[in-house]
Short mmCIF file of C-alpha atoms in Angstrom, two decimals:
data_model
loop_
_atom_site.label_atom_id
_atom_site.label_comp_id
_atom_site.label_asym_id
_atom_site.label_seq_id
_atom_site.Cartn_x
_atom_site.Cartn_y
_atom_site.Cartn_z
CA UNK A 1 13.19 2.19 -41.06
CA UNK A 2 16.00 0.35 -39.13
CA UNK A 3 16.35 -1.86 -36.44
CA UNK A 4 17.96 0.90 -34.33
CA UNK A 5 14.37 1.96 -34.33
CA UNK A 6 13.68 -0.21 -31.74
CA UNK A 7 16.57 0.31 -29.68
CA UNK A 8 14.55 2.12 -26.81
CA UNK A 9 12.52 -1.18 -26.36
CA UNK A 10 15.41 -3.29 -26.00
CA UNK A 11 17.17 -0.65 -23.31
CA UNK A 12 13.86 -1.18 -21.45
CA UNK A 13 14.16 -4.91 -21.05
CA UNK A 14 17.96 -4.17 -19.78
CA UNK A 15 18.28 -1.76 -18.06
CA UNK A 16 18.02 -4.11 -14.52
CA UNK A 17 21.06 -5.49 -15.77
CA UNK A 18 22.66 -2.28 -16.24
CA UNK A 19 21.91 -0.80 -12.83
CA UNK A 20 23.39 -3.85 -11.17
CA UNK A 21 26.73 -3.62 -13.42
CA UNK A 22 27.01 -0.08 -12.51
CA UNK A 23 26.46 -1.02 -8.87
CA UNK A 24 29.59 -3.17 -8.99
CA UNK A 25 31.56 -0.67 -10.54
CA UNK A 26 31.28 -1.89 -14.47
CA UNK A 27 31.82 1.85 -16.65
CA UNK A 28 30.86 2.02 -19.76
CA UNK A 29 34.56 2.32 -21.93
CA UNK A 30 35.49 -1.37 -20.26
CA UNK A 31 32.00 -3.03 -21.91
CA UNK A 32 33.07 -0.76 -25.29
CA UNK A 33 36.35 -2.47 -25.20
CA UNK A 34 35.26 -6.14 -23.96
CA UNK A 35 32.62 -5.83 -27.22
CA UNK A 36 35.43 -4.72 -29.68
CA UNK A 37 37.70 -7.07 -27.78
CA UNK A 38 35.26 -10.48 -28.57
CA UNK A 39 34.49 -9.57 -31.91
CA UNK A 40 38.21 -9.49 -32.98
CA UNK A 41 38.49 -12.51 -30.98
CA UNK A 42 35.84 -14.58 -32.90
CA UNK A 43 36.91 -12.97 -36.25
CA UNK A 44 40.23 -14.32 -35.88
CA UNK A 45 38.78 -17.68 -34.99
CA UNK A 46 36.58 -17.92 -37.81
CA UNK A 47 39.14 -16.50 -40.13
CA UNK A 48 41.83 -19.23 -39.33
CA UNK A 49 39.15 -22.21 -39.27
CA UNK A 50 37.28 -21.09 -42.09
CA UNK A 51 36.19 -24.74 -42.99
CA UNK A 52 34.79 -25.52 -39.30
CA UNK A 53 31.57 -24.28 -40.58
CA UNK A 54 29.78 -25.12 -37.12
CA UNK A 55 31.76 -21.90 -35.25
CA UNK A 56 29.91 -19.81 -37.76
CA UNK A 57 26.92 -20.50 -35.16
CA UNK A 58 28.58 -18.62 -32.60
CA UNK A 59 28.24 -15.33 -35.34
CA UNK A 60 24.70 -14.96 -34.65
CA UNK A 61 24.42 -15.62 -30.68
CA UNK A 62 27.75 -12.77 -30.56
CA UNK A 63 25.88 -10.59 -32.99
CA UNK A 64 23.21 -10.64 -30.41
CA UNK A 65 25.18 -9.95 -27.43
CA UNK A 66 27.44 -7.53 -29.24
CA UNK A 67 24.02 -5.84 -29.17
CA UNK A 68 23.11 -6.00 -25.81
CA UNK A 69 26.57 -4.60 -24.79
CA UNK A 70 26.61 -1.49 -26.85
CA UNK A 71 22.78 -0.81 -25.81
CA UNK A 72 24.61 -1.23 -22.10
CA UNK A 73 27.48 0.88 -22.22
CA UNK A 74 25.36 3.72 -24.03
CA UNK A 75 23.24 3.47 -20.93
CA UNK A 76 26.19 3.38 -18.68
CA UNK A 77 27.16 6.23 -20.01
CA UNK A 78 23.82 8.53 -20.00
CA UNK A 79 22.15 7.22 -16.62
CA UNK A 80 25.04 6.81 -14.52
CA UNK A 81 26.99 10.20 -15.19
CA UNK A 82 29.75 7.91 -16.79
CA UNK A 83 29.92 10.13 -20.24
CA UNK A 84 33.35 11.59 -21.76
CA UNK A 85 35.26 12.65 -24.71
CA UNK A 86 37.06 9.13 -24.61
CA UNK A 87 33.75 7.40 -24.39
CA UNK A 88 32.90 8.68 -27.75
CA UNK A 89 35.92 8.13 -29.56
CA UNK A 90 36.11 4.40 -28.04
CA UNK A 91 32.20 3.89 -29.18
CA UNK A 92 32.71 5.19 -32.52
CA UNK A 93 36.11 3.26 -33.79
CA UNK A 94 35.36 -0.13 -31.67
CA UNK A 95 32.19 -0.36 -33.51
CA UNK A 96 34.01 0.43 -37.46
CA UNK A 97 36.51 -2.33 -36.22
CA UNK A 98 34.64 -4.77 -34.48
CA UNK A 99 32.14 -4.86 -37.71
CA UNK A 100 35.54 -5.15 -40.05
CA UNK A 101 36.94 -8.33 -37.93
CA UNK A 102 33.41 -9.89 -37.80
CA UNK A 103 33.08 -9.57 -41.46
CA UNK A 104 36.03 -10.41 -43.04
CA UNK A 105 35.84 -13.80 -42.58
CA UNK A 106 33.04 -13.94 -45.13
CA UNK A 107 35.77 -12.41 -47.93
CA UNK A 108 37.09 -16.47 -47.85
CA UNK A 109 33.52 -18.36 -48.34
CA UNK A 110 31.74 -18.94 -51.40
CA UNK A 111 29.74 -18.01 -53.24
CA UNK A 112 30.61 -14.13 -52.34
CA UNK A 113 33.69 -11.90 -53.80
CA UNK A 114 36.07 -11.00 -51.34
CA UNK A 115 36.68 -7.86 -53.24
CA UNK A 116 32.76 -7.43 -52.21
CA UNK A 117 32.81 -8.22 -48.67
CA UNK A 118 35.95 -5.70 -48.56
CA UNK A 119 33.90 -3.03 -50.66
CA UNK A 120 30.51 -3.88 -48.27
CA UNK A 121 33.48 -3.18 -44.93
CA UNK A 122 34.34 0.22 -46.45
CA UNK A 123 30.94 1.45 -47.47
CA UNK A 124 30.00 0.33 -43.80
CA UNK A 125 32.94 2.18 -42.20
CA UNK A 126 31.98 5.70 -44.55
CA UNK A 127 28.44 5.21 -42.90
CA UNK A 128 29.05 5.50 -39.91
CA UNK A 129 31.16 8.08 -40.29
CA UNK A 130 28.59 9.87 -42.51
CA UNK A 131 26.54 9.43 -39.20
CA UNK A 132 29.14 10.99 -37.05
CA UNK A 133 29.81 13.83 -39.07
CA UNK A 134 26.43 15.28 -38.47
CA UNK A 135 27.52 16.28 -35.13
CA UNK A 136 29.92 18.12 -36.45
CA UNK A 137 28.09 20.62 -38.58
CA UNK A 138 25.36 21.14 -35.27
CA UNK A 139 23.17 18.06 -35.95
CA UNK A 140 22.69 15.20 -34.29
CA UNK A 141 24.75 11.58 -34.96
CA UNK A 142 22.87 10.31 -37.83
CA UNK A 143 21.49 6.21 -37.40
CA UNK A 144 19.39 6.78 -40.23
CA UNK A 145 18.77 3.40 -42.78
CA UNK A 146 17.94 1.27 -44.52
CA UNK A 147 21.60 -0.60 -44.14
CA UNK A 148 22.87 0.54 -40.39
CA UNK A 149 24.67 -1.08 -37.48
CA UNK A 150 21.94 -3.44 -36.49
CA UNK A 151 21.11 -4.21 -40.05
CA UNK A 152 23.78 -5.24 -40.77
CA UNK A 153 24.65 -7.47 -37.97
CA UNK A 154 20.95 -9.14 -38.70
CA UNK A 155 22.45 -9.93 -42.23
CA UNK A 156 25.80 -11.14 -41.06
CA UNK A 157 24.30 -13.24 -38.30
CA UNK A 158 21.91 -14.77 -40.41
CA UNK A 159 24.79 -16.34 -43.08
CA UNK A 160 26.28 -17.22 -39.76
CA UNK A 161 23.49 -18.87 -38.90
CA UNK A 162 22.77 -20.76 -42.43
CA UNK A 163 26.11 -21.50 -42.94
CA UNK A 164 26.66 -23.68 -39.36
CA UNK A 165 23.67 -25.28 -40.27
CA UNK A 166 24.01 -26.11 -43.67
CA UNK A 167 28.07 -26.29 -43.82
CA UNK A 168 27.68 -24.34 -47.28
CA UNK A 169 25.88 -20.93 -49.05
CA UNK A 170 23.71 -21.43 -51.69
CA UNK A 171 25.05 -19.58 -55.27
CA UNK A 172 22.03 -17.29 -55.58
CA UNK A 173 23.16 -15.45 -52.51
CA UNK A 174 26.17 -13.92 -55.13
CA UNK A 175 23.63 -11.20 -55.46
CA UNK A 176 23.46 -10.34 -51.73
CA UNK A 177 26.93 -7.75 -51.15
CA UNK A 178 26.15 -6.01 -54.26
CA UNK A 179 22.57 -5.34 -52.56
CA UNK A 180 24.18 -4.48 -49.08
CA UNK A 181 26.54 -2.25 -51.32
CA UNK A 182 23.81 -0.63 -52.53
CA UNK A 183 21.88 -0.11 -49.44
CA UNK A 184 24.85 0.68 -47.41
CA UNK A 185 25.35 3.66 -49.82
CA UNK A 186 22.03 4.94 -49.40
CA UNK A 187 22.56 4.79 -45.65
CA UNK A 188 24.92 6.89 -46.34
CA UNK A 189 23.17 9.74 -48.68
CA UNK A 190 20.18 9.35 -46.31
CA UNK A 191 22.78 10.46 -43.05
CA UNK A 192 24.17 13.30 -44.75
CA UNK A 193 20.88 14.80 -46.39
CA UNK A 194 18.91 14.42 -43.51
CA UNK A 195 21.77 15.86 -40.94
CA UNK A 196 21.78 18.79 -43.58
CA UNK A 197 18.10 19.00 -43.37
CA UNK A 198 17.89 19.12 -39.54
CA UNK A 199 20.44 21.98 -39.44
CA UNK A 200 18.29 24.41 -41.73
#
């Protein structure tokens, strides 16, 4: 299980929205790139005002909208004839880069290892290439769990969250990137195997 599982829901409550951006002429690549676009923007904020604990509140509400934008430009893309080979090279590497600036920040505040947070980046960028590979061997992209996309930015939002409120993470939560490690890499056995599986 995943939270992308309940992906089509979300699209439902949407998709309104969507038609009326497409009506105006909004494509799909320009809400790609205005996603990647904010979340290097508020990585770099957080990042160079590290102690101004009360922008880490603005992790979750962006984690939420970053959400809401890639649910919209994937439906851009399907229901309004707006798909191309651009589309899915700009989905793909905004999303590896837009996770990267929106979690480095958390490689400068304790309790966590910034050799971790760098390790729990890299595991995350191999995932989703794991999940991209599968439509390379004649499967279909892989979102398979426990530790995707929307997972993670559930996780990350959260210490956002915590850490506006409280101005400080407690020292227990040391444990949490080797966990995410951990999961992350099973995200990533889980892609491959069951992309191998589908193709037999």
């Amino acid at each position: 299980m995943t939270l992308y599982d309940i992906k089509p829901r979300f699209q439902s409550l949407l998709r309104p929205l969507v038609k009326q951006l497409a009506s105006i002429g909004v494509t799909a690549n320009q809400v790609t790139i205005a996603a990647a676009l904010g979340s290097i923007a508020l990585g770099f904020l957080l990042f160079y005002n590290i102690n101004s604990y009360q922008l880490f509140l603005l992790l979750p509400l962006w984690m939420f909208l970053r959400m809401a934008l890639n649910a919209i430009d994937g439906m851009l893309a399907r229901e309004f004839n707006q798909q191309s080979h651009l589309g899915a090279y700009l989905n793909e590497l905004c999303d590896v880069i837009a996770d990267a600036a929106l979690f480095i920040p958390f490689a400068l505040v304790a309790p966590f290892s910034s050799a971790l947070v760098i390790l729990v980046i890299f595991l995350a960028t191999l995932s989703e290439f794991a999940g991209c590979l599968g439509s390379s061997i004649g499967a279909s992209r892989r979102y398979d769990g426990p530790m995707g996309k929307s997972d993670r930015a559930l996780v990350f939002g959260a210490l956002g969250l915590w850490l506006g409120i409280s101005g400080a993470l407690p020292e227990w939560l040391l444990w949490l990137m080797p966990v995410m490690s951990v999961l992350i890499t099973l995200t990533i056995i889980n892609r491959v195997k069951r992309a191998l599986i589908e193709i037999k």
